[in-house]
Amino acid sequence: MSLIRALSKELQARSDESLRALFSARPDLISPGVPDFAALAARASGRVSVQRALERLNRPQMQVLETLHLCTNADTGHSASAAMLKKLINGSSVAAVDRLLHSLQELALVHRADPPHGATPAAAKQRHYLPVGSLKDVIGIYPAGLGRSYTELVRLQPAFAQRVVQLVGELHRAGASISPATTPMEAALSLQHWTATPESLQQILATAPDRTAALLARFGNWAMGAVPQAQRRASVLHEGADVGPVDWLLARGLLVPLDAAHVELPHSVGVSLRGGFVIENFSLTPPVPRLGNTSAGLRRNAALGAIAETLRLVGEVLYTVREQPLATLRSGGVGVREMKRLADSLRMDVHEAGVLAELCGMAGLLRLDVDSSAWVQPPQLEWLSLPRQEQWLWLVNAWLASERAPSLVGQPVNAAAPGPAGHRGPAGTTINALSAEAQRPDAPVVRKRVLEILHELTLEAVAPDGQAPVLNAAAVLERAEWTQPRMARRFSSLIRGILAEAEMLGLIGSGALSQLGAAIAAEQPDDALGILGEHLPAALQHVLLQADLTAVAPGYLDPELSERLLTMATAEGQGPATIYRFSVTSVRRALDTGQDAAAMLDFLRRHSATAIPQPLQYLIEDTAARHSRLRVGAAASFIQSEDEAALLELLNAPAMAGLGLVRIAPTVVVSHAAPRETAQALRGLGLAPVLEEAASAIVRLRRSTPAPGSGRPVYTAPRTAPPEADIEAQLAVLRANGSRAPGSGAHPPAAPGSEEATQLGLETLLKAIRLRQRVIMNVVDSMGNATRETVVPVAVNGGRVRVFDPDKEIERVLSIHRIIDVEATEELFQ
């Protein structure tokens, strides 16, 4: 029976509770809804759905599933039971394996099957299983890190097939206990039998050169390795010569060259190296890391200090960007020069400034203005007026929900790690802030899981009273690799950056998960707000003015006070005790914004805990006295005439109102309009101006269009289960369309073009490829005409199937969407 049909029959026999659990664990099965159990089984067997399901399995589940995959064969109906798998999993028990198989069955990744042919009566009473058909494609060619069999390597590696008979003959003549062969397949079987047991392999390796065992140990977790000139080095059997371990193993077929630079450890050799087991290390409990401790007070103070510092720096970023927006590169993102300017104003390195800019961007505190191609602060930003704890929660919610990874800024663009939509950056470049390369769609899921792991490890750790466990990236990654081994690469690339960002936001303090982090991990933001509101010190409203023309902030200042100080002084240093230095340049900058000496001195009196020092008062008053002696304005053209009355008449003429005329001298009037436009308007009044076009540079400042107000981000955890209403609606549809009792007759044919028909056709094609079996295809041409053809499928890839036509003796490529149905025949192709 088809694997999809068998799974459909099993799903139909399940209870509603079992189906609800399945839909909660695999929400993609009912998104969108399916019409019947056949379509549900087809979707559950699909490659993408199985891949998503495997990403949620823990290590013991994956180990049992991979072992089941290796010791079963759906084509021959060879199923396996828990007792059979137990023999291949070191450290397991039949009860443990049976429980794991049942959990995999609940996830529709395996289903019950008949016992294999020839099973003993005792074995036939046990529960036997087969995995879904697409599992092989999802797991890949090296399940459990083991290589392919010798027979498969002979079939797929022509270079190895050409020399394997000679290799076996040389081994036989050299005295090895291996049977000679006349065909490549016989030679492959001889090698397989020669290396089938740990004892025989140990006997073979008894005469191996030094360092051979260490070399083979490097293949413990993965079957493929890199070896220069692999094919050339494997051409001669070295006997008695002083050769290295690589040459020795290649010459005996214990390593098989794949190409000029890579080799593979065959399946039988890998299993024998593991003592005859597929899984060498099996445990139902996750590893427990060894963690240090820190005091709860130190953790709290570190977290609160990081929060206060982050809020201060975000305020400075917004002030700096308001003064001068961050210009973008033509290729997108903010370049190194702009980030260096921002970093200098914040008194930090470029990477930290890039992370802060990313945080502001993901929180909506900075927006890209499409007119100026620069990052600006949105008008009427609500964040600026919120209490400090709500400002913090705004940032945390945005960070949790964002699909960007701020810590990737400044890292090299790795050609092996494509960004969004498969984008690959040029080699040698780095990721710019606020660019597309920092986009990671899986970032919210990884962040959520990292916080959950931090919470789990914190609860599991046994720490003395008043102490908190210190967590590091290695401990979190170790737990992540156990709970979701298929996601390990994603965790390893993001986890260090996520931990650094969490520490910046106060979710981690002094290396330990803070109370705020625990509340956020438990999805209790209101509790986090309460904790922060109770412990976060209020912002200060005063500074200490010094006689050396400085103002010292004795703590974290109110954002409005800090921003006003930045207009009249230059910030120095880092941390809460920031120093603001007054100078002629800084005071002149404040005067340029429209302030005067009296207003500045009044502001300083109101916000200084000390009297204004005399040197500072003199500096402000003297600079203001010399200010505004020269004025600079903007003009695009000027009109000069000795007739002052004529110029006065122009100023009052309604036709000239659109030119923005301003009289700057008795005989000179300036205009906002260009020279040609001004001259044309004067001619319209019957005048005869002379147009003088001198070499000049006119700069036009484009005014950005007002962006909509930034809405406060509300974090919603990534949904792991569909809504209850959707589950109930899907159950009603399935029961209504599946009223026929399971096993009451043959399955109805799948509707052409349906998901079920597509999956059944792919299943038939893949089986025919494995068995080199002929199939009958019903193919539609571009005119809609259907024809039945008998062909031999060769490969399926990218929505196309490559077939061989035995009658015409040619190969063709057909689009899968043009194939109406596929029917297997019993005839094999020779």
mmCIF file of C-alpha atoms in Angstrom, residues 362-557:
data_model
loop_
_atom_site.group_PDB
_atom_site.id
_atom_site.type_symbol
_atom_site.label_atom_id
_atom_site.label_comp_id
_atom_site.label_asym_id
_atom_site.label_seq_id
_atom_site.Cartn_x
_atom_site.Cartn_y
_atom_site.Cartn_z
ATOM 1 C CA MET A 362 13.276 48.140 14.708
ATOM 2 C CA ALA A 363 11.390 50.089 17.406
ATOM 3 C CA GLY A 364 10.195 52.703 14.912
ATOM 4 C CA LEU A 365 12.141 55.486 16.652
ATOM 5 C CA LEU A 366 13.962 56.030 13.350
ATOM 6 C CA ARG A 367 12.222 55.878 9.997
ATOM 7 C CA LEU A 368 13.599 55.871 6.457
ATOM 8 C CA ASP A 369 12.487 59.035 4.670
ATOM 9 C CA VAL A 370 11.975 58.086 1.026
ATOM 10 C CA ASP A 371 12.408 61.670 -0.212
ATOM 11 C CA SER A 372 15.806 62.295 1.326
ATOM 12 C CA SER A 373 16.954 58.642 1.492
ATOM 13 C CA ALA A 374 17.963 59.217 5.094
ATOM 14 C CA TRP A 375 16.931 57.828 8.465
ATOM 15 C CA VAL A 376 15.071 60.452 10.487
ATOM 16 C CA GLN A 377 13.028 60.635 13.680
ATOM 17 C CA PRO A 378 9.270 60.482 13.049
ATOM 18 C CA PRO A 379 7.353 63.597 14.096
ATOM 19 C CA GLN A 380 5.315 63.544 17.296
ATOM 20 C CA LEU A 381 7.111 60.452 18.588
ATOM 21 C CA GLU A 382 5.163 59.035 21.543
ATOM 22 C CA TRP A 383 8.212 57.271 22.978
ATOM 23 C CA LEU A 384 9.768 60.565 24.092
ATOM 24 C CA SER A 385 6.895 61.380 26.455
ATOM 25 C CA LEU A 386 6.511 57.949 28.081
ATOM 26 C CA PRO A 387 7.756 56.976 31.583
ATOM 27 C CA ARG A 388 11.138 55.254 31.538
ATOM 28 C CA GLN A 389 9.764 51.772 32.261
ATOM 29 C CA GLU A 390 7.331 52.054 29.363
ATOM 30 C CA GLN A 391 10.125 53.271 27.099
ATOM 31 C CA TRP A 392 12.027 50.123 28.060
ATOM 32 C CA LEU A 393 9.068 47.835 27.347
ATOM 33 C CA TRP A 394 8.618 49.555 23.961
ATOM 34 C CA LEU A 395 12.214 48.625 23.054
ATOM 35 C CA VAL A 396 11.913 45.076 24.402
ATOM 36 C CA ASN A 397 8.689 44.369 22.505
ATOM 37 C CA ALA A 398 10.206 45.663 19.292
ATOM 38 C CA TRP A 399 13.334 43.571 19.814
ATOM 39 C CA LEU A 400 11.369 40.392 20.454
ATOM 40 C CA ALA A 401 9.157 40.821 17.397
ATOM 41 C CA SER A 402 11.734 42.107 14.913
ATOM 42 C CA GLU A 403 13.063 39.958 12.087
ATOM 43 C CA ARG A 404 16.397 41.751 12.215
ATOM 44 C CA ALA A 405 19.598 40.724 13.988
ATOM 45 C CA PRO A 406 21.363 43.921 15.179
ATOM 46 C CA SER A 407 24.538 42.125 16.270
ATOM 47 C CA LEU A 408 25.247 41.067 12.683
ATOM 48 C CA VAL A 409 26.181 44.680 11.893
ATOM 49 C CA GLY A 410 29.867 44.934 11.072
ATOM 50 C CA GLN A 411 30.316 41.208 10.519
ATOM 51 C CA PRO A 412 31.603 39.931 7.157
ATOM 52 C CA VAL A 413 28.972 39.046 4.589
ATOM 53 C CA ASN A 414 29.382 35.273 4.405
ATOM 54 C CA ALA A 415 28.690 33.971 0.912
ATOM 55 C CA ALA A 416 27.730 30.618 2.452
ATOM 56 C CA ALA A 417 25.017 32.196 4.577
ATOM 57 C CA PRO A 418 22.528 33.889 2.258
ATOM 58 C CA GLY A 419 20.350 36.626 3.664
ATOM 59 C CA PRO A 420 16.702 37.332 2.904
ATOM 60 C CA ALA A 421 15.307 35.767 -0.250
ATOM 61 C CA GLY A 422 18.613 33.974 -0.807
ATOM 62 C CA HIS A 423 20.552 37.256 -1.174
ATOM 63 C CA ARG A 424 24.314 36.843 -1.085
ATOM 64 C CA GLY A 425 26.578 39.787 -0.528
ATOM 65 C CA PRO A 426 29.867 40.255 -2.360
ATOM 66 C CA ALA A 427 32.881 38.625 -0.776
ATOM 67 C CA GLY A 428 34.999 40.819 1.488
ATOM 68 C CA THR A 429 32.179 43.193 2.448
ATOM 69 C CA THR A 430 30.628 43.717 5.854
ATOM 70 C CA ILE A 431 27.010 44.061 6.903
ATOM 71 C CA ASN A 432 25.987 47.703 7.143
ATOM 72 C CA ALA A 433 23.591 49.001 9.782
ATOM 73 C CA LEU A 434 19.929 49.170 8.730
ATOM 74 C CA SER A 435 20.663 47.151 5.569
ATOM 75 C CA ALA A 436 18.892 44.117 4.132
ATOM 76 C CA GLU A 437 21.769 41.790 5.059
ATOM 77 C CA ALA A 438 20.857 42.053 8.761
ATOM 78 C CA GLN A 439 17.389 40.620 8.064
ATOM 79 C CA ARG A 440 16.766 37.193 9.629
ATOM 80 C CA PRO A 441 13.154 35.942 9.376
ATOM 81 C CA ASP A 442 13.793 33.307 12.036
ATOM 82 C CA ALA A 443 15.099 35.823 14.604
ATOM 83 C CA PRO A 444 11.840 36.097 16.645
ATOM 84 C CA VAL A 445 11.583 32.317 17.023
ATOM 85 C CA VAL A 446 15.244 31.990 18.030
ATOM 86 C CA ARG A 447 14.991 34.872 20.547
ATOM 87 C CA LYS A 448 11.906 33.352 22.131
ATOM 88 C CA ARG A 449 13.591 29.958 22.411
ATOM 89 C CA VAL A 450 16.796 31.436 23.843
ATOM 90 C CA LEU A 451 14.836 33.226 26.584
ATOM 91 C CA GLU A 452 12.949 30.007 27.330
ATOM 92 C CA ILE A 453 16.227 28.076 27.621
ATOM 93 C CA LEU A 454 17.675 30.751 29.910
ATOM 94 C CA HIS A 455 14.586 30.432 32.103
ATOM 95 C CA GLU A 456 14.768 26.614 32.097
ATOM 96 C CA LEU A 457 18.456 26.556 33.040
ATOM 97 C CA THR A 458 17.879 29.142 35.764
ATOM 98 C CA LEU A 459 15.047 27.105 37.314
ATOM 99 C CA GLU A 460 17.036 23.852 37.063
ATOM 100 C CA ALA A 461 20.240 25.234 38.549
ATOM 101 C CA VAL A 462 20.822 24.665 42.228
ATOM 102 C CA ALA A 463 22.200 27.939 43.550
ATOM 103 C CA PRO A 464 22.752 29.033 47.167
ATOM 104 C CA ASP A 465 20.248 31.417 48.711
ATOM 105 C CA GLY A 466 20.627 34.907 47.323
ATOM 106 C CA GLN A 467 22.612 33.624 44.341
ATOM 107 C CA ALA A 468 21.705 33.344 40.660
ATOM 108 C CA PRO A 469 23.315 31.029 38.060
ATOM 109 C CA VAL A 470 25.605 32.659 35.496
ATOM 110 C CA LEU A 471 24.698 31.516 31.983
ATOM 111 C CA ASN A 472 26.898 31.664 28.902
ATOM 112 C CA ALA A 473 26.490 31.025 25.199
ATOM 113 C CA ALA A 474 28.032 27.541 25.436
ATOM 114 C CA ALA A 475 25.499 26.370 28.043
ATOM 115 C CA VAL A 476 22.534 27.798 26.109
ATOM 116 C CA LEU A 477 23.782 26.343 22.826
ATOM 117 C CA GLU A 478 24.301 22.916 24.405
ATOM 118 C CA ARG A 479 20.708 22.872 25.630
ATOM 119 C CA ALA A 480 19.429 24.198 22.291
ATOM 120 C CA GLU A 481 21.265 21.440 20.411
ATOM 121 C CA TRP A 482 19.588 18.867 22.643
ATOM 122 C CA THR A 483 16.055 20.263 22.460
ATOM 123 C CA GLN A 484 16.135 21.140 18.745
ATOM 124 C CA PRO A 485 19.177 19.636 17.023
ATOM 125 C CA ARG A 486 17.863 20.491 13.549
ATOM 126 C CA MET A 487 17.933 24.190 14.541
ATOM 127 C CA ALA A 488 21.479 24.079 15.901
ATOM 128 C CA ARG A 489 23.045 26.037 13.023
ATOM 129 C CA ARG A 490 20.537 28.856 13.381
ATOM 130 C CA PHE A 491 21.155 29.045 17.120
ATOM 131 C CA SER A 492 24.932 29.007 16.744
ATOM 132 C CA SER A 493 24.901 31.941 14.300
ATOM 133 C CA LEU A 494 22.617 34.171 16.409
ATOM 134 C CA ILE A 495 22.935 33.127 20.037
ATOM 135 C CA ARG A 496 25.922 35.274 21.068
ATOM 136 C CA GLY A 497 24.424 38.372 19.534
ATOM 137 C CA ILE A 498 21.055 37.682 21.152
ATOM 138 C CA LEU A 499 22.654 37.307 24.582
ATOM 139 C CA ALA A 500 24.587 40.568 24.131
ATOM 140 C CA GLU A 501 21.398 42.386 23.072
ATOM 141 C CA ALA A 502 19.471 40.865 25.994
ATOM 142 C CA GLU A 503 22.153 42.128 28.374
ATOM 143 C CA MET A 504 21.920 45.593 26.839
ATOM 144 C CA LEU A 505 18.156 45.557 27.483
ATOM 145 C CA GLY A 506 18.552 44.367 31.079
ATOM 146 C CA LEU A 507 17.057 40.922 30.481
ATOM 147 C CA ILE A 508 20.419 39.557 31.606
ATOM 148 C CA GLY A 509 22.432 41.090 34.413
ATOM 149 C CA SER A 510 25.970 40.131 35.350
ATOM 150 C CA GLY A 511 25.605 37.029 33.142
ATOM 151 C CA ALA A 512 22.429 35.782 34.886
ATOM 152 C CA LEU A 513 18.802 35.965 33.821
ATOM 153 C CA SER A 514 17.282 38.949 35.626
ATOM 154 C CA GLN A 515 13.834 39.088 37.156
ATOM 155 C CA LEU A 516 12.798 41.228 34.202
ATOM 156 C CA GLY A 517 14.125 38.610 31.783
ATOM 157 C CA ALA A 518 12.265 35.850 33.622
ATOM 158 C CA ALA A 519 9.013 37.831 33.424
ATOM 159 C CA ILE A 520 9.477 38.467 29.691
ATOM 160 C CA ALA A 521 10.371 34.799 29.088
ATOM 161 C CA ALA A 522 7.153 33.811 30.882
ATOM 162 C CA GLU A 523 5.217 36.317 28.692
ATOM 163 C CA GLN A 524 4.283 38.496 31.686
ATOM 164 C CA PRO A 525 5.213 42.040 30.587
ATOM 165 C CA ASP A 526 2.986 43.685 33.210
ATOM 166 C CA ASP A 527 5.003 42.003 35.962
ATOM 167 C CA ALA A 528 8.195 43.258 34.326
ATOM 168 C CA LEU A 529 6.806 46.808 34.242
ATOM 169 C CA GLY A 530 5.952 46.589 37.931
ATOM 170 C CA ILE A 531 9.429 45.341 38.850
ATOM 171 C CA LEU A 532 11.134 48.017 36.772
ATOM 172 C CA GLY A 533 8.911 50.801 38.047
ATOM 173 C CA GLU A 534 9.789 49.797 41.615
ATOM 174 C CA HIS A 535 13.564 49.527 41.207
ATOM 175 C CA LEU A 536 14.600 51.819 38.332
ATOM 176 C CA PRO A 537 15.822 55.149 39.794
ATOM 177 C CA ALA A 538 13.982 58.237 38.630
ATOM 178 C CA ALA A 539 15.741 60.451 36.105
ATOM 179 C CA LEU A 540 17.555 63.448 37.607
ATOM 180 C CA GLN A 541 16.497 67.020 36.969
ATOM 181 C CA HIS A 542 19.738 68.755 37.961
ATOM 182 C CA VAL A 543 23.465 68.944 37.169
ATOM 183 C CA LEU A 544 26.528 70.253 39.005
ATOM 184 C CA LEU A 545 28.073 73.299 37.289
ATOM 185 C CA GLN A 546 31.851 73.539 37.693
ATOM 186 C CA ALA A 547 34.221 76.500 37.435
ATOM 187 C CA ASP A 548 36.141 74.715 34.663
ATOM 188 C CA LEU A 549 33.221 75.332 32.272
ATOM 189 C CA THR A 550 31.700 71.863 32.731
ATOM 190 C CA ALA A 551 28.437 70.467 34.014
ATOM 191 C CA VAL A 552 28.575 67.049 35.707
ATOM 192 C CA ALA A 553 25.533 64.779 35.630
ATOM 193 C CA PRO A 554 25.454 62.924 38.992
ATOM 194 C CA GLY A 555 23.256 60.225 37.454
ATOM 195 C CA TYR A 556 20.958 59.543 34.534
ATOM 196 C CA LEU A 557 19.370 62.806 33.454
#
